[in-house]
PDB file of C-alpha atoms and ligand atoms in Angstrom:
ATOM      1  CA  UNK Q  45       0.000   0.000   0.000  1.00 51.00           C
ATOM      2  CA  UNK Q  46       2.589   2.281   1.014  1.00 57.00           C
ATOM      3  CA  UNK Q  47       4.491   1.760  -2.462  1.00 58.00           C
ATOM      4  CA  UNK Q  48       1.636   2.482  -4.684  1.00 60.00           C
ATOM      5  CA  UNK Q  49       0.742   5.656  -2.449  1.00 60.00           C
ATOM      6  CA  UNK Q  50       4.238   6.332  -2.911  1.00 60.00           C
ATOM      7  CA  UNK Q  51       4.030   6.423  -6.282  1.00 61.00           C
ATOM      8  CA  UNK Q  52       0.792   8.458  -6.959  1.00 62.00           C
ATOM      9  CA  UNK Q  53       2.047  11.249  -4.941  1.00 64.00           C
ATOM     10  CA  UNK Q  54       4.633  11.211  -7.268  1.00 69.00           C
ATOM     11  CA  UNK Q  55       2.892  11.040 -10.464  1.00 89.00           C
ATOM     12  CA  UNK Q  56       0.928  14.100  -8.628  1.00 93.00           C
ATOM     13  CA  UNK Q  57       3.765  16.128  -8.510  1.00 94.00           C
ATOM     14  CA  UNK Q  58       4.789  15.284 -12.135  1.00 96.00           C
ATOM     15  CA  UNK Q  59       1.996  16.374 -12.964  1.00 96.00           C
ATOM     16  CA  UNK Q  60       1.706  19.510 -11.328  1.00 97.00           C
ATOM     17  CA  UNK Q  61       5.172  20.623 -12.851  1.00 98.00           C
ATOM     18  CA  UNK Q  62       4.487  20.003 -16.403  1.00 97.00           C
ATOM     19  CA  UNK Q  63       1.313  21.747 -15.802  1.00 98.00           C
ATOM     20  CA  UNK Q  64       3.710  24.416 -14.503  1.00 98.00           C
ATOM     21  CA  UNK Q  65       5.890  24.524 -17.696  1.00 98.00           C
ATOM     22  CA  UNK Q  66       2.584  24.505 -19.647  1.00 98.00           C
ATOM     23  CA  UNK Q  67       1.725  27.663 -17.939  1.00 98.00           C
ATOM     24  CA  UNK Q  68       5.220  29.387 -18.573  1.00 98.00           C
ATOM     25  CA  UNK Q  69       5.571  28.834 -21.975  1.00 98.00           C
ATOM     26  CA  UNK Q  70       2.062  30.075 -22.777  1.00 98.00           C
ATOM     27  CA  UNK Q  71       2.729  33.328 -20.946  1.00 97.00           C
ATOM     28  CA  UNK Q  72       6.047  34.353 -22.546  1.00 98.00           C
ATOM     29  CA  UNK Q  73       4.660  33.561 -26.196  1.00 98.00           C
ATOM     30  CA  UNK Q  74       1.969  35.962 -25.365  1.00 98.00           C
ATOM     31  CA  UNK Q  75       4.634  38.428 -24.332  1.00 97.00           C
ATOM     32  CA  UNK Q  76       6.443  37.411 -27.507  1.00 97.00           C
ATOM     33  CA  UNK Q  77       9.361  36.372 -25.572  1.00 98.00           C
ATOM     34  CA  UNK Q  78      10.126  32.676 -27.488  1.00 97.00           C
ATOM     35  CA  UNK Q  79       9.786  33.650 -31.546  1.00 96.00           C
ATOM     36  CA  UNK Q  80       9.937  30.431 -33.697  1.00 96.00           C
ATOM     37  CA  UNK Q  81       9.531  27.685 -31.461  1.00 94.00           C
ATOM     38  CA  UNK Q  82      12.533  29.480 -29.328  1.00 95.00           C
ATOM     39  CA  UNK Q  83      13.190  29.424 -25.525  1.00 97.00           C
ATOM     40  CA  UNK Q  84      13.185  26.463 -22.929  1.00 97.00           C
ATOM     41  CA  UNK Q  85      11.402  25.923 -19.763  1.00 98.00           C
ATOM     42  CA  UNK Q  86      11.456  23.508 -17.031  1.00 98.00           C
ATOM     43  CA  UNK Q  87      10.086  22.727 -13.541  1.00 98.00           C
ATOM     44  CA  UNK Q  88      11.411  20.604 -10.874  1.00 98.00           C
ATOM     45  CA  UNK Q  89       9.297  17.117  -9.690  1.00 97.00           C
ATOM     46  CA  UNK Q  90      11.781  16.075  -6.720  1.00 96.00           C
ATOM     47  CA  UNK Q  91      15.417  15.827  -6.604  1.00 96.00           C
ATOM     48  CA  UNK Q  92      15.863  13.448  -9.266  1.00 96.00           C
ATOM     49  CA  UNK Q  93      13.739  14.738 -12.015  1.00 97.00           C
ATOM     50  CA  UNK Q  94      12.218  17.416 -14.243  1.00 98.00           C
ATOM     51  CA  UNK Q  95       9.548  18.428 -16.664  1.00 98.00           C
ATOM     52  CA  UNK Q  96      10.593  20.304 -19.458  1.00 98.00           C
ATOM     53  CA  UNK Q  97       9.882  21.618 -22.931  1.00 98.00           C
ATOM     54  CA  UNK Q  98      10.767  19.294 -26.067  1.00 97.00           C
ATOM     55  CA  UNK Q  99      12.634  21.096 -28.656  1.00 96.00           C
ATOM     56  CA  UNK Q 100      11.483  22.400 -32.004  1.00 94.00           C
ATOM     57  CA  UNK Q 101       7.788  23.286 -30.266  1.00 96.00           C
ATOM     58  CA  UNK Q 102       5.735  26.740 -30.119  1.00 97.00           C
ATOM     59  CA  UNK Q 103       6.249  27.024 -26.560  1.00 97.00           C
ATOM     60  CA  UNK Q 104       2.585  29.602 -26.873  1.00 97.00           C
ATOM     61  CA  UNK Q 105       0.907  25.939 -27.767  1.00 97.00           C
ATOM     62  CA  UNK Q 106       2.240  23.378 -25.759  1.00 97.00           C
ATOM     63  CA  UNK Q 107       0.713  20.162 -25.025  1.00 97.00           C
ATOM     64  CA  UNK Q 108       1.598  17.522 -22.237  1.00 96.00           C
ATOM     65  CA  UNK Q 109       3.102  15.368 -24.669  1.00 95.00           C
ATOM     66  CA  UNK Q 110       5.715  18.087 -25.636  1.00 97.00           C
ATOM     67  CA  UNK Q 111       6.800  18.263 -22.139  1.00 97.00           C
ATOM     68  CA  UNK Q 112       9.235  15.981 -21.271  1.00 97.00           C
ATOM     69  CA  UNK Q 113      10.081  13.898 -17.742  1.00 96.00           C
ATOM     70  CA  UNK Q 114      13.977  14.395 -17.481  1.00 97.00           C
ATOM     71  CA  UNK Q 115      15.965  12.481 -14.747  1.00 97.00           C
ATOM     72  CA  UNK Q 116      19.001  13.951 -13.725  1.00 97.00           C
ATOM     73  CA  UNK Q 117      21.337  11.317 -13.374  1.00 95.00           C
ATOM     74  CA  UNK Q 118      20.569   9.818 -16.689  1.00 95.00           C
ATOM     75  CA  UNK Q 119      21.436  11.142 -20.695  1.00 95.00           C
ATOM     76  CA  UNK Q 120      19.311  13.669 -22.402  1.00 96.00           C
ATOM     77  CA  UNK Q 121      16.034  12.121 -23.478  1.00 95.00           C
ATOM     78  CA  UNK Q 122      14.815  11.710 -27.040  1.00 95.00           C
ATOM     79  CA  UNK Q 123      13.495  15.541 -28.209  1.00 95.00           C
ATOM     80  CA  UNK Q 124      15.496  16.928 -25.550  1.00 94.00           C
ATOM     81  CA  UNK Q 125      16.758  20.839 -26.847  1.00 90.00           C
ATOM     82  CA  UNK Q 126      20.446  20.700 -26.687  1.00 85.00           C
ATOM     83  CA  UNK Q 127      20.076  23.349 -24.501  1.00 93.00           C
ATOM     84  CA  UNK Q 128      18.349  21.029 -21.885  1.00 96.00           C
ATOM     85  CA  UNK Q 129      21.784  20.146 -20.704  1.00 95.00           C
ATOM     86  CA  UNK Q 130      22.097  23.902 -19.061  1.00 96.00           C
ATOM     87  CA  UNK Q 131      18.947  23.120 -16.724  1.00 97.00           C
ATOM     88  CA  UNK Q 132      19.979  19.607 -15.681  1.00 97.00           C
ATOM     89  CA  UNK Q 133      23.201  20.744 -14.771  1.00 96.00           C
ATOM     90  CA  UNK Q 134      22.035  23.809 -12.744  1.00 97.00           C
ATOM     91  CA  UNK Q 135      19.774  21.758 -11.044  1.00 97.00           C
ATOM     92  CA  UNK Q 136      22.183  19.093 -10.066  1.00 96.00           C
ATOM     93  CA  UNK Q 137      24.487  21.952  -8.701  1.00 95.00           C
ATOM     94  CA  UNK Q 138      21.573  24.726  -7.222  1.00 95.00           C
ATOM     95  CA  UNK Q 139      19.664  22.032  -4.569  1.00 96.00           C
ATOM     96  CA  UNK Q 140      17.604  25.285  -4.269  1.00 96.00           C
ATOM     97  CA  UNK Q 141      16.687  25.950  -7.951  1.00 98.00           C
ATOM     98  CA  UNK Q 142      13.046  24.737  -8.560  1.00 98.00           C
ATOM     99  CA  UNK Q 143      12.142  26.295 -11.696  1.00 98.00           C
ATOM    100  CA  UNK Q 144      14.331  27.508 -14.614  1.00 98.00           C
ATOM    101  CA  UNK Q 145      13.344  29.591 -17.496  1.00 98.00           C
ATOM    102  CA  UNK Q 146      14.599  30.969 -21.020  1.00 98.00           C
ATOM    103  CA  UNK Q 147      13.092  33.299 -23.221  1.00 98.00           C
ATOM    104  CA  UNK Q 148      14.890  34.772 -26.210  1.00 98.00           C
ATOM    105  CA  UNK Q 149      13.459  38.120 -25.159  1.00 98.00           C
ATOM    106  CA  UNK Q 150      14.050  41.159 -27.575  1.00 98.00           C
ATOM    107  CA  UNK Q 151      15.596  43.123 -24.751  1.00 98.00           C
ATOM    108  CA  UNK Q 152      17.778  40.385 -23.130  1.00 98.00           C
ATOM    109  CA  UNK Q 153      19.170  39.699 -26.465  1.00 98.00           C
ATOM    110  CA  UNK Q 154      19.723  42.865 -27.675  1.00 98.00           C
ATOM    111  CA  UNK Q 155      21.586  44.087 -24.496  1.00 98.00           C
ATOM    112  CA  UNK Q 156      23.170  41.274 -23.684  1.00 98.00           C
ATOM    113  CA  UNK Q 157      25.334  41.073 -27.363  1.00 98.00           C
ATOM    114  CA  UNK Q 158      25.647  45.057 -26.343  1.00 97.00           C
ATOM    115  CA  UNK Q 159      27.656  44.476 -23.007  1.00 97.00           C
ATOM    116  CA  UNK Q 160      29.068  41.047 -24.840  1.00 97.00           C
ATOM    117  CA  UNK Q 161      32.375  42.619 -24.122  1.00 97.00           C
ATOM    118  CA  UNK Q 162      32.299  43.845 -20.807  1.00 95.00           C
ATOM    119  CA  UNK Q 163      30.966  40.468 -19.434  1.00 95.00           C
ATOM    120  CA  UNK Q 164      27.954  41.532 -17.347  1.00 95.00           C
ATOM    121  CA  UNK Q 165      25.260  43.998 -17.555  1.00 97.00           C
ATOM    122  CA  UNK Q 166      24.897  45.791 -14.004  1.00 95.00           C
ATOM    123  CA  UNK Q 167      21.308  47.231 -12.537  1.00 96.00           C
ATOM    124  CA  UNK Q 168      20.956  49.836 -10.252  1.00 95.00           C
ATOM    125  CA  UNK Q 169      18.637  52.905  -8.925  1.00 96.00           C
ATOM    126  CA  UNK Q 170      14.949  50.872 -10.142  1.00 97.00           C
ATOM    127  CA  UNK Q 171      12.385  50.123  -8.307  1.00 97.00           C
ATOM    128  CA  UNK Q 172      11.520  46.910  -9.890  1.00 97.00           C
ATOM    129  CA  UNK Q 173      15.149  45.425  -9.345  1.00 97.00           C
ATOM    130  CA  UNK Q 174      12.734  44.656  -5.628  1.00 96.00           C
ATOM    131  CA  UNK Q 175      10.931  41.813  -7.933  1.00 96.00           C
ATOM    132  CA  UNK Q 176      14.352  39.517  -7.817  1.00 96.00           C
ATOM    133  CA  UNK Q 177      13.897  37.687  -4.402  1.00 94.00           C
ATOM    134  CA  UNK Q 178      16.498  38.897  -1.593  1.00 90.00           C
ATOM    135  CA  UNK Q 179      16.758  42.203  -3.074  1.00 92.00           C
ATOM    136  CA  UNK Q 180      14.967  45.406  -0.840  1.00 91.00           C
ATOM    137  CA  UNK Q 181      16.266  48.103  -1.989  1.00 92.00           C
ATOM    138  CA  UNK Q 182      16.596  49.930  -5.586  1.00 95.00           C
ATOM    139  CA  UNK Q 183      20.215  51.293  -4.091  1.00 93.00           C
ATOM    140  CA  UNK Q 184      21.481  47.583  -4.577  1.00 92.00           C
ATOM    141  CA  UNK Q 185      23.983  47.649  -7.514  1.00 94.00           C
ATOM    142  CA  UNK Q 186      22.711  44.010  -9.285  1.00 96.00           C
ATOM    143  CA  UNK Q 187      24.860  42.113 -11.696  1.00 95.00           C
ATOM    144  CA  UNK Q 188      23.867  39.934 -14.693  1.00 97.00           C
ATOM    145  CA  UNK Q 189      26.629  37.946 -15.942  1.00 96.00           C
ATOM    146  CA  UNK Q 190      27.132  37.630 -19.704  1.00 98.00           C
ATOM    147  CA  UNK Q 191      28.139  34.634 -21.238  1.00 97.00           C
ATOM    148  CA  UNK Q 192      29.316  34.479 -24.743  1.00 97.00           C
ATOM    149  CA  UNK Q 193      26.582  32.511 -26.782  1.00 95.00           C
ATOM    150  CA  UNK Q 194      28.448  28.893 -27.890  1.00 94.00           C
ATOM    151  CA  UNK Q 195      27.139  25.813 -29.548  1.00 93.00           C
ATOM    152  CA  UNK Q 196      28.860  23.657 -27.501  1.00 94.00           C
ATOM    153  CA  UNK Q 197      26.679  23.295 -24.527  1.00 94.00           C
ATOM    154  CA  UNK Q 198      28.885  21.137 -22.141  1.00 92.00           C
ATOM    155  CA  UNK Q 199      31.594  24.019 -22.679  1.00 95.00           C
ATOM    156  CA  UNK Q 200      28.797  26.470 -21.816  1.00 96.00           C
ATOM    157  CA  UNK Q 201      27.682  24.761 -18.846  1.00 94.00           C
ATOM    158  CA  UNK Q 202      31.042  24.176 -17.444  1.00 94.00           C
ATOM    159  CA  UNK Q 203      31.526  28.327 -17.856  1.00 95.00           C
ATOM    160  CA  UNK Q 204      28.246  28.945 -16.244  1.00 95.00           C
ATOM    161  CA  UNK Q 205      28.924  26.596 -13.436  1.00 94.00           C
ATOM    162  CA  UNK Q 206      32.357  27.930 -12.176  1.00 94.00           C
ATOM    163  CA  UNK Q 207      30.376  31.162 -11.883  1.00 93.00           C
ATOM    164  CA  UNK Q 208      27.825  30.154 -10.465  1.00 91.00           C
ATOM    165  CA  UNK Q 209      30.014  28.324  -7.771  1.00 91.00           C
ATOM    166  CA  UNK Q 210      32.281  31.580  -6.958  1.00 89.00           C
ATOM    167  CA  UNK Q 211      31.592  34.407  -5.052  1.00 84.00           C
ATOM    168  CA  UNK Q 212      30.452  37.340  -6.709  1.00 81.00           C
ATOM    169  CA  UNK Q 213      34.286  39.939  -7.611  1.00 77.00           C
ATOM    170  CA  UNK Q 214      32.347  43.213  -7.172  1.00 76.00           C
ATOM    171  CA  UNK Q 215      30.019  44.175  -4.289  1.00 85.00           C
ATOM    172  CA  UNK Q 216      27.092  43.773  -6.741  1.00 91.00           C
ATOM    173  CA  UNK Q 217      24.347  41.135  -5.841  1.00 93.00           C
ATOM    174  CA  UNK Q 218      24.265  38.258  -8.410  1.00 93.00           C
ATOM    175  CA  UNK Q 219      20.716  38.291 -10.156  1.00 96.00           C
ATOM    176  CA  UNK Q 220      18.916  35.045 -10.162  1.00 97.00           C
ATOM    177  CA  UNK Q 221      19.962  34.867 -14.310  1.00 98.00           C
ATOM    178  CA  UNK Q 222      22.631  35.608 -16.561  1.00 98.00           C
ATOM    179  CA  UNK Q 223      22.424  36.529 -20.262  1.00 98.00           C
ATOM    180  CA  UNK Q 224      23.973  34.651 -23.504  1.00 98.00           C
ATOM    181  CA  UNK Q 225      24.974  37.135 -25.634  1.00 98.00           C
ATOM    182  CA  UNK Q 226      22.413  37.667 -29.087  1.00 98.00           C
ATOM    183  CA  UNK Q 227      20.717  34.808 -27.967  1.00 97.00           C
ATOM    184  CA  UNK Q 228      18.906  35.585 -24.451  1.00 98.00           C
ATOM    185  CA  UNK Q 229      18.194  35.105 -20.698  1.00 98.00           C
ATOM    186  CA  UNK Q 230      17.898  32.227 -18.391  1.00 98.00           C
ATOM    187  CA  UNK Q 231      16.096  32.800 -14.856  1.00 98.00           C
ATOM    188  CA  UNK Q 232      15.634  30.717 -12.237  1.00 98.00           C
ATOM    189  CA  UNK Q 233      13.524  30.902  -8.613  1.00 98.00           C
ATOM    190  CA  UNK Q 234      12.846  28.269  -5.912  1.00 98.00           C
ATOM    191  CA  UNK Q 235       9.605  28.262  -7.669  1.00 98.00           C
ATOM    192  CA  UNK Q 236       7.969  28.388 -11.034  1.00 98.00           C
ATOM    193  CA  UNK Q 237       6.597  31.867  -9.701  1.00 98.00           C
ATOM    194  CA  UNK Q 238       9.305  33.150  -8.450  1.00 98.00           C
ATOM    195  CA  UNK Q 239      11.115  31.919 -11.680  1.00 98.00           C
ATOM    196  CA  UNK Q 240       8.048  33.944 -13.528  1.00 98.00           C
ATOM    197  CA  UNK Q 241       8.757  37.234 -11.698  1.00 98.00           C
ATOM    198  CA  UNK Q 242      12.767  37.093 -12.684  1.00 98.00           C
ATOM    199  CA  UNK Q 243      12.191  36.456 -16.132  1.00 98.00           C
ATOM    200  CA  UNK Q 244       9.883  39.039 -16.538  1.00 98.00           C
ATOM    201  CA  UNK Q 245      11.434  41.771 -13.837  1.00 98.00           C
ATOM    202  CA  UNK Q 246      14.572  41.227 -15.720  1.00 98.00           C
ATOM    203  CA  UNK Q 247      13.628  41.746 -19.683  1.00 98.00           C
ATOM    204  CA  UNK Q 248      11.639  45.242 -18.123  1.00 98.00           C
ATOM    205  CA  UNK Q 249      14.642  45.908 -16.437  1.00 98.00           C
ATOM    206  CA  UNK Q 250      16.840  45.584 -19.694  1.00 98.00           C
ATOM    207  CA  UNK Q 251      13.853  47.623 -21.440  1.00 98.00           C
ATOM    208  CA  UNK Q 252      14.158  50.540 -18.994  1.00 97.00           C
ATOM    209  CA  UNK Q 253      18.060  50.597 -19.407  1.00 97.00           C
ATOM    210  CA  UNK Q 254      17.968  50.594 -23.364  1.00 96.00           C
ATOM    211  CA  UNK Q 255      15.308  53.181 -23.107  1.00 96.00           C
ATOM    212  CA  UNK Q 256      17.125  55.591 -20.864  1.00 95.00           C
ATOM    213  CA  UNK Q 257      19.785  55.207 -23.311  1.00 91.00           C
ATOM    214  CA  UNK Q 258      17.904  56.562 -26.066  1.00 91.00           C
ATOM    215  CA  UNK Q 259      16.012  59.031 -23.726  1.00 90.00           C
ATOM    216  CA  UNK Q 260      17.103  62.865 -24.901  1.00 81.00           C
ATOM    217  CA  UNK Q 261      14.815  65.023 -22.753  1.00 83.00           C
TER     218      UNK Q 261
HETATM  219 ZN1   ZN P 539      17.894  29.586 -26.520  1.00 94.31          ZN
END
């Protein structure tokens, strides 16, 4: 009895996440955040396993069966986006990471090949930089790491891993994201909300900094 309880509390919670990547990718196509089947998004079920998106889908019209159930420990599952191997890697590492998200947002993109050179793009003096969990103030000085964009996944991972493993040089607060440049952002949260809010907090937040730019009052 206790097995087969076991396992449809499990099956529950399966559930409940691709439900949860369901939901994400349907709001950032209607935000036109994923053009052309673009963008990834995927939801922790426990500490072994995700949901998330197959690639080569409209992300605005996803069905259950283009949500995949990845485990961890194992190779990248038939229809897996090449980029899956960023979120099972970040999820192996980040105990604490229950949700991860990437949008090829027109902002992230743009501003994140912009700064390409100087390696991060760094927030500070908004009000909405309050929407990335742990921040409280708009005086906090917030850094976004860029990473060069690369085909080579594993390579990518490994560079986004030794970040994401070392203390932060400057006495900026890491954002819950980083940017690839001319290609986009991934977020993250504890949750699928709070992995919602960063995504969305963050391509305003590159908005407001391009248009300040080009603000001559
Ligand atoms: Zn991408």
């Amino acid at each position: 009895m206790t097995v087969a309880l076991t396992i449809l509390e499990t099956d529950a919670r399966a559930e409940t996440a691709i439900d949860a990547v369901i939901l994400a990718g349907r709001y950032a196509a209607e935000r036109h955040w994923v053009p052309a089947t673009s963008g990834n998004f995927s939801v922790r079920i426990d500490s072994e396993r995700i949901a998330i998106t197959r690639s080569g889908v409209d992300k605005g019209a996803l069905t259950r069966a283009d949500v995949l159930i990845q485990k961890l420990d194992a190779p990248l599952v038939a229809g897996s986006s090449a980029e899956a191997a960023l979120h099972t890697r970040h999820y192996v590492e980040q105990p604490d990471t229950g949700a991860i998200f990437h949008i090829h947002g027109p902002h992230s993109t743009v501003i994140g090949l912009a700064h390409a050179a100087g390696g991060a793009v760094r927030l500070d003096g908004w009000e909405l930089q309050k929407a990335l969990s742990g921040v409280k103030t708009h005086e906090t000085t917030i850094e976004v790491p860029i990473f060069a964009n690369d085909q080579d996944i594993d390579a990518l991972s490994d560079r986004v891993a030794a970040y994401l493993s070392t203390p932060v040089k400057s006495d900026a607060v890491r954002a819950p994201g980083y940017l690839l440049a001319g290609h986009g952002l991934y977020a993250w949260g504890k949750t699928a909300q709070d992995a919602r809010r960063h995504v969305e907090a963050l391509e305003t937040l590159f908005q407001q900094s391009m248009m300040l730019r080009s603000y001559r009052p």
